[in-house]
CSV table of C-alpha atoms in Angstrom, one decimal:
chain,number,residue,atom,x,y,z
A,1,UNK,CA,6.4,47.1,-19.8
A,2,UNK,CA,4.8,45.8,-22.7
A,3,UNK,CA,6.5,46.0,-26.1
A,4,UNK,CA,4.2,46.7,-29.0
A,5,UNK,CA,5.3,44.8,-32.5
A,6,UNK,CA,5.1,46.7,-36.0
A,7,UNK,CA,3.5,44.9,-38.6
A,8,UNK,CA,6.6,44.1,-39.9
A,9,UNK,CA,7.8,42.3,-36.8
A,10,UNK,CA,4.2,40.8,-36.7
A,11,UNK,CA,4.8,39.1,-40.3
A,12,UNK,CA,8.4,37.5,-38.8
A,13,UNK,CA,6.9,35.8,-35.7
A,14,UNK,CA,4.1,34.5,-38.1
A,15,UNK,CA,7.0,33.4,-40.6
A,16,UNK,CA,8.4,31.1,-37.2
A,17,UNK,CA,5.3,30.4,-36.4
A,18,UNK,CA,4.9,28.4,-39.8
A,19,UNK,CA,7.9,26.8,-39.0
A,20,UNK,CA,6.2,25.7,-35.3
A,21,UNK,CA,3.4,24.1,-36.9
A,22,UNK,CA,5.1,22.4,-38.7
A,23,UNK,CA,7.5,20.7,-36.2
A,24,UNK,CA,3.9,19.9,-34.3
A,25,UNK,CA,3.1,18.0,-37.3
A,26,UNK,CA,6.0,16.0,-37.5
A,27,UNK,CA,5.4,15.0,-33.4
A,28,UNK,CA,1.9,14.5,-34.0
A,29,UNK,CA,2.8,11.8,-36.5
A,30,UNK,CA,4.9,9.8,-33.9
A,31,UNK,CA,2.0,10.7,-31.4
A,32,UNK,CA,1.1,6.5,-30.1
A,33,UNK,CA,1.4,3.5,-28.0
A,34,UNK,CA,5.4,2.5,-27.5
A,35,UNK,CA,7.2,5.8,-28.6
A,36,UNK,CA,9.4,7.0,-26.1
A,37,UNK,CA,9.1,10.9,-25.5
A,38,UNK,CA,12.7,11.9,-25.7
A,39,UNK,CA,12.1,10.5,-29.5
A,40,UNK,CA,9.6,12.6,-29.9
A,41,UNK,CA,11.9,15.9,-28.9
A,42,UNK,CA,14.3,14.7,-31.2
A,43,UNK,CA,11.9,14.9,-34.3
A,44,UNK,CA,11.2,18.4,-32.8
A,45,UNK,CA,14.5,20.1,-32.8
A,46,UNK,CA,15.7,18.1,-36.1
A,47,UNK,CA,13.2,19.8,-37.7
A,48,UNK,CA,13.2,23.6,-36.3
A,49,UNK,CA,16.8,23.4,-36.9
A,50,UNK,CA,16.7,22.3,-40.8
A,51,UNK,CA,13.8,24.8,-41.4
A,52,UNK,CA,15.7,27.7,-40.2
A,53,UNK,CA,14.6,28.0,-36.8
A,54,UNK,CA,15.8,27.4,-33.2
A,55,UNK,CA,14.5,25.9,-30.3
A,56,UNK,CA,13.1,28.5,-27.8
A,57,UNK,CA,12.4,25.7,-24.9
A,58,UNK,CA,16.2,24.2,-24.6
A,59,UNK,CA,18.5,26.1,-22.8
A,60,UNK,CA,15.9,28.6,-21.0
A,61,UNK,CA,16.7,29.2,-17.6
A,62,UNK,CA,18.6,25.6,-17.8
A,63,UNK,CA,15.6,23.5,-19.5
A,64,UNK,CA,17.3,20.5,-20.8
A,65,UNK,CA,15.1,20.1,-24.3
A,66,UNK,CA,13.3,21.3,-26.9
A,67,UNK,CA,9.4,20.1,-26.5
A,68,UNK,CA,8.1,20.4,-23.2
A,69,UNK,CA,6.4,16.9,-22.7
A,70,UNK,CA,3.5,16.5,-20.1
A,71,UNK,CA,1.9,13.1,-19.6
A,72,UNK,CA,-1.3,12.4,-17.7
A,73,UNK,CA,-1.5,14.3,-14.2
A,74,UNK,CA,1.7,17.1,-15.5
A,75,UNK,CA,0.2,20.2,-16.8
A,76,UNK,CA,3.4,21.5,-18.1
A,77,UNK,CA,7.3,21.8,-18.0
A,78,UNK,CA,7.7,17.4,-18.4
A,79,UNK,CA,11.0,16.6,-19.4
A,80,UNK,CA,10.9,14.3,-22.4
A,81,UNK,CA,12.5,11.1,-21.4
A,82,UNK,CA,12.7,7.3,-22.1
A,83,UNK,CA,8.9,7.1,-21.1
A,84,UNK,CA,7.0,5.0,-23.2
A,85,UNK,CA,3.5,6.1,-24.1
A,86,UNK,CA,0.7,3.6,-23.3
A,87,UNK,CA,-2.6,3.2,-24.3
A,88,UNK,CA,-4.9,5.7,-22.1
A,89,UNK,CA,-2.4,7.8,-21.7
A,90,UNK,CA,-2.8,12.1,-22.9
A,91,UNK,CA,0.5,14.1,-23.7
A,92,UNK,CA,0.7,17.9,-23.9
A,93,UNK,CA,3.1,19.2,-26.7
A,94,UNK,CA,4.3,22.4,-25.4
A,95,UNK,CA,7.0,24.0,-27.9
A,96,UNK,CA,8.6,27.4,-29.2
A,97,UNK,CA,10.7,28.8,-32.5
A,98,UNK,CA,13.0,31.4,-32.2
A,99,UNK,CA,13.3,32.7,-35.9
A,100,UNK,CA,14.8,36.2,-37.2
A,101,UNK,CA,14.8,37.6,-33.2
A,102,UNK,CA,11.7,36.2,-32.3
A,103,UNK,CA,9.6,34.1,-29.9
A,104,UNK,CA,6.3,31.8,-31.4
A,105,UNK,CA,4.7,29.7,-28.7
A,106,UNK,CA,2.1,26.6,-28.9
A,107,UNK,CA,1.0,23.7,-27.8
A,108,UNK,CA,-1.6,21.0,-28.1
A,109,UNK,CA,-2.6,17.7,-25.9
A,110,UNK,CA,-3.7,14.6,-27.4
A,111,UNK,CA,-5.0,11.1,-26.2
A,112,UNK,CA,-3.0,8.4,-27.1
A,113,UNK,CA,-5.0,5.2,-27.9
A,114,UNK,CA,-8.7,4.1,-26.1
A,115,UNK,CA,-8.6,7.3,-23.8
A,116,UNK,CA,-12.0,7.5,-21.2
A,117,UNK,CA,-14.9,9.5,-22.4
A,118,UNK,CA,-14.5,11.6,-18.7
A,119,UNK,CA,-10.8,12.8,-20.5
A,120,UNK,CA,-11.6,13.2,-23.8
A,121,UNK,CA,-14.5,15.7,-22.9
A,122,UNK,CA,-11.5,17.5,-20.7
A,123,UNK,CA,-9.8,17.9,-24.2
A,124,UNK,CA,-12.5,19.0,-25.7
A,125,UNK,CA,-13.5,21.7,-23.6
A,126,UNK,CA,-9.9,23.0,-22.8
A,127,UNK,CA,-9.2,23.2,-26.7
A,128,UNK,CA,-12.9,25.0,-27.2
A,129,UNK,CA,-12.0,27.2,-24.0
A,130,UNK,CA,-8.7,28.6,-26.2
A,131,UNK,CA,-11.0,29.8,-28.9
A,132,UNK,CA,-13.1,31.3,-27.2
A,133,UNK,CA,-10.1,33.4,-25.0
A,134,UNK,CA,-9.2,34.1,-28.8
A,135,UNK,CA,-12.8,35.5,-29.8
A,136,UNK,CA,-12.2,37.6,-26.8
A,137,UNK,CA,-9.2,38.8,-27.4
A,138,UNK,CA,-9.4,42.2,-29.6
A,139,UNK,CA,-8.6,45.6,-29.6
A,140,UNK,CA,-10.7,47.8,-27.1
A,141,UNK,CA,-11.0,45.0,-24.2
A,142,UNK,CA,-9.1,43.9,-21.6
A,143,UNK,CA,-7.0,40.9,-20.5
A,144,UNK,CA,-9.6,40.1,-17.9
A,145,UNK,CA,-11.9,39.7,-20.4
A,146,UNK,CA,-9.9,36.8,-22.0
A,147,UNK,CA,-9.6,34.8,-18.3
A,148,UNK,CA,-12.9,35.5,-17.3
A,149,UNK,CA,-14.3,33.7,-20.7
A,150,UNK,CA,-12.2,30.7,-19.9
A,151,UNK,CA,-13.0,30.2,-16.7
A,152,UNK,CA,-16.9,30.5,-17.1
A,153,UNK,CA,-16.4,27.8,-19.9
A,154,UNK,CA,-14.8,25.3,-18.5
A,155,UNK,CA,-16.3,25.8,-14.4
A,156,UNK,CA,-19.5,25.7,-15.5
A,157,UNK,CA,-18.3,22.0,-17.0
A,158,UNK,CA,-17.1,20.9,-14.0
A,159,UNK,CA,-13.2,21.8,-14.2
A,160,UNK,CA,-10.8,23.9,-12.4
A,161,UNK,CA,-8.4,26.4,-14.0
A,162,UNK,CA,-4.3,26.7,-13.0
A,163,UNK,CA,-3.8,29.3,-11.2
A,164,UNK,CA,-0.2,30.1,-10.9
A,165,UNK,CA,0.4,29.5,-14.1
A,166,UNK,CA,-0.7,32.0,-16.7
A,167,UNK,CA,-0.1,32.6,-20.6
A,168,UNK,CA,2.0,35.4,-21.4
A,169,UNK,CA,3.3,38.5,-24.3
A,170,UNK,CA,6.2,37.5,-26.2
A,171,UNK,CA,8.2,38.8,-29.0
A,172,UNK,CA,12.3,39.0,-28.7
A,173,UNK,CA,11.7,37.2,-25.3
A,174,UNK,CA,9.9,34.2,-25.1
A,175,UNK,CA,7.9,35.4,-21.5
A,176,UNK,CA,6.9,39.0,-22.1
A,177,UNK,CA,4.1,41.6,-20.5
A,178,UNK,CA,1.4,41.2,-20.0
A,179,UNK,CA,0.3,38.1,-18.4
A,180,UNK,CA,-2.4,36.5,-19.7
A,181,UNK,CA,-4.3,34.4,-16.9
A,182,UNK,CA,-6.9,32.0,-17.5
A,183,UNK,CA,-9.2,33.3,-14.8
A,184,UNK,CA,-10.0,36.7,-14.1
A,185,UNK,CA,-13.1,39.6,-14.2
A,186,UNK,CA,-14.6,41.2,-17.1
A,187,UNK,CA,-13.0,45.0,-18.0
A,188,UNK,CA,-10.0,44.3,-15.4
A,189,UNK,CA,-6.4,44.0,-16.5
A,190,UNK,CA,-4.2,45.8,-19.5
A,191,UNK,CA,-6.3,47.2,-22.5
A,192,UNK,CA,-5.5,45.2,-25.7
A,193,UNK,CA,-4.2,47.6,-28.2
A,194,UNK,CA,-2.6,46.8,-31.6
A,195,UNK,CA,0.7,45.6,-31.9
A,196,UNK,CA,0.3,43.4,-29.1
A,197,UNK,CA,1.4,39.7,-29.2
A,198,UNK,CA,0.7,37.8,-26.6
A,199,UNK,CA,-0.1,33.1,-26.0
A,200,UNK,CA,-3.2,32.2,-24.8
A,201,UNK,CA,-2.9,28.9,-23.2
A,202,UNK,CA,-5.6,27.2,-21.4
A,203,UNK,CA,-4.3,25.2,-18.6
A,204,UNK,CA,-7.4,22.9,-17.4
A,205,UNK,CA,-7.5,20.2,-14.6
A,206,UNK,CA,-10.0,17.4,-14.2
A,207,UNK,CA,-9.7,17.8,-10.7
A,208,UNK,CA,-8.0,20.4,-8.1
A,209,UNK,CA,-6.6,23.4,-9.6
A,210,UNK,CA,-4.0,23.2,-7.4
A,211,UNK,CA,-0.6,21.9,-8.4
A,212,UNK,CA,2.4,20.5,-7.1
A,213,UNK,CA,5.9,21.3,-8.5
A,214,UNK,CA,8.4,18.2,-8.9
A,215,UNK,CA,11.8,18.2,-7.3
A,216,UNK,CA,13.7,18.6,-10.7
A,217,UNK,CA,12.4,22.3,-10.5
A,218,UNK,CA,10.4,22.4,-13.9
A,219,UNK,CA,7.8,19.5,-13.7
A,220,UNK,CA,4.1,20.9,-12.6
A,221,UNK,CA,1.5,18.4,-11.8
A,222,UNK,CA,-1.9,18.1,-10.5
A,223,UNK,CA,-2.4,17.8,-6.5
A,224,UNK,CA,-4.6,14.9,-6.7
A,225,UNK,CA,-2.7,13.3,-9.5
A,226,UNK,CA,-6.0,13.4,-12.0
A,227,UNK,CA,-5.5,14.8,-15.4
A,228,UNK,CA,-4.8,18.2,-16.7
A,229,UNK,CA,-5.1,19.5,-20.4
A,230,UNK,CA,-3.6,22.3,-22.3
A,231,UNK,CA,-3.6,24.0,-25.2
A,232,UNK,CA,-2.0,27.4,-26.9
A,233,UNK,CA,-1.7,29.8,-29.6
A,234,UNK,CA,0.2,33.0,-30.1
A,235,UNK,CA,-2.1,35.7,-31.2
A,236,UNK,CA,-1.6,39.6,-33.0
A,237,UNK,CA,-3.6,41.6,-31.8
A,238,UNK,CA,-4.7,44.7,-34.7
A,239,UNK,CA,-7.6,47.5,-34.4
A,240,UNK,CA,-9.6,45.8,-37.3
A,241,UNK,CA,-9.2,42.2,-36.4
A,242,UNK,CA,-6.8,39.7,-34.3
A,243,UNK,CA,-4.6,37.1,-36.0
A,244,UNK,CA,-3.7,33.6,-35.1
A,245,UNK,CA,-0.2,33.3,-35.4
A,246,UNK,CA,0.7,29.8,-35.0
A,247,UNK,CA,-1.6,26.7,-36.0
A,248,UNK,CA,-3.1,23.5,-35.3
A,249,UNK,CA,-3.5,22.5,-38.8
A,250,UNK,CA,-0.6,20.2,-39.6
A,251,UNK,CA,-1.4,18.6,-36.2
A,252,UNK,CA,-4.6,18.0,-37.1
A,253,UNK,CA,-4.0,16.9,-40.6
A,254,UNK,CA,-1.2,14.0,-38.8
A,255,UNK,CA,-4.0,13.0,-35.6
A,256,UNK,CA,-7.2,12.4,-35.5
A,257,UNK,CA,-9.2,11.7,-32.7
């Protein structure tokens, strides 16, 4: 069942999504060579915590933290931990603000000193790939026609798209209807209608699309171990336009690459 959101409702997940970007821009200015990652969670939840908001990530379903932290070959659900980032590494910043009853959602990867030119292009495309999910994304067409974009994107560049794992509705739960997949046909899947709210989140492997799942239950990496990119945004979906309701920008005004 998917649960529509009045404007009103709209306007307080945007309110925590402020919050959100922000925390991301706090990370991204710890975002280098010799930080551990659990020091990077910690900057995370300090923040969400002083600003008003609360963590989404720690305590669902058991996860231990607040960021999910995904280094190299993990697409998602990394544990932050006394890892050390190195030079060549990438890290995907997954994280979520519950503020006044309600789920944001985003996250963003980023190369961590001399990265290859093969990986950086990876970054590059996943991140393009979300926007144009977004353009797609408007009242009148169909989740498939979200997926389907993606996928053409970043195929006909030579890399694979998660399956199993798929973006998502969210609102006073942080994983609502409908799913939002990364693959899929044109004009298939639930019609977007306004008052929807659902993250978009581009999950793009260098290699296989196929993924292995760690023995601590949460961890998802790549088969062949070859890296895997990801990015997100929680989107509003109206009948004159659709809004982005988190944002990049105080990432991208900490990192540059």
């Amino acid at each position: 069942m998917i649960h529509y959101k009045t404007s009103e409702e709209v306007q307080i997940i945007k309110q925590g999504a402020q919050i959100l970007g922000k925390a991301h821009g706090e990370v991204a200015k710890h975002i280098k060579e010799g930080v551990k990652t659990s020091f990077l969670d910690k900057i995370a939840e300090e923040y969400i915590r002083d600003n008003g908001g609360v963590p989404s990530f720690k305590g669902y379903n058991g996860f231990p933290s607040s960021l999910c932290i995904s280094v190299n070959e993990v697409v998602v659900h990394g544990f932050p931990s006394s890892y050390i980032l190195k030079d060549g590494d990438i890290i995907s910043v997954d994280c979520g603000v519950f503020h006044q009853g309600f789920h944001s959602d985003s996250a963003y990867t980023y190369p961590v000193g001399e990265v290859s030119p093969q990986v950086l292009s990876l970054l590059k495309a996943t991140k393009d790939s979300l926007y144009l999910g977004i353009e797609k994304a408007v009242f009148g067409n169909r989740i498939g026609d979200i997926g389907f974009t993606i996928q053409k994107f970043v195929e006909a560049k030579g890399y694979t798209v998660v399956r199993e794992l798929v973006g998502h509705g969210l609102g006073k739960n942080l994983h609502e209807s409908p799913e939002v997949p990364n693959y899929g046909k044109k004009g298939s899947g639930p019609l977007l209608k306004a008052g929807m709210v659902i993250a978009i989140e581009p999950m793009i492997n260098l290699g296989t699309r196929n993924i292995v799942q760690e023995r601590d239950g949460w961890t998802i990496r790549t088969a062949d171990r070859k890296q895997s990119a990801h990015y997100e945004h929680t989107v509003a979906i109206f009948e004159d336009r659709t809004e982005i309701l988190t944002t990049h920008q105080y990432i991208e005004e900490n990192f540059k690459f």
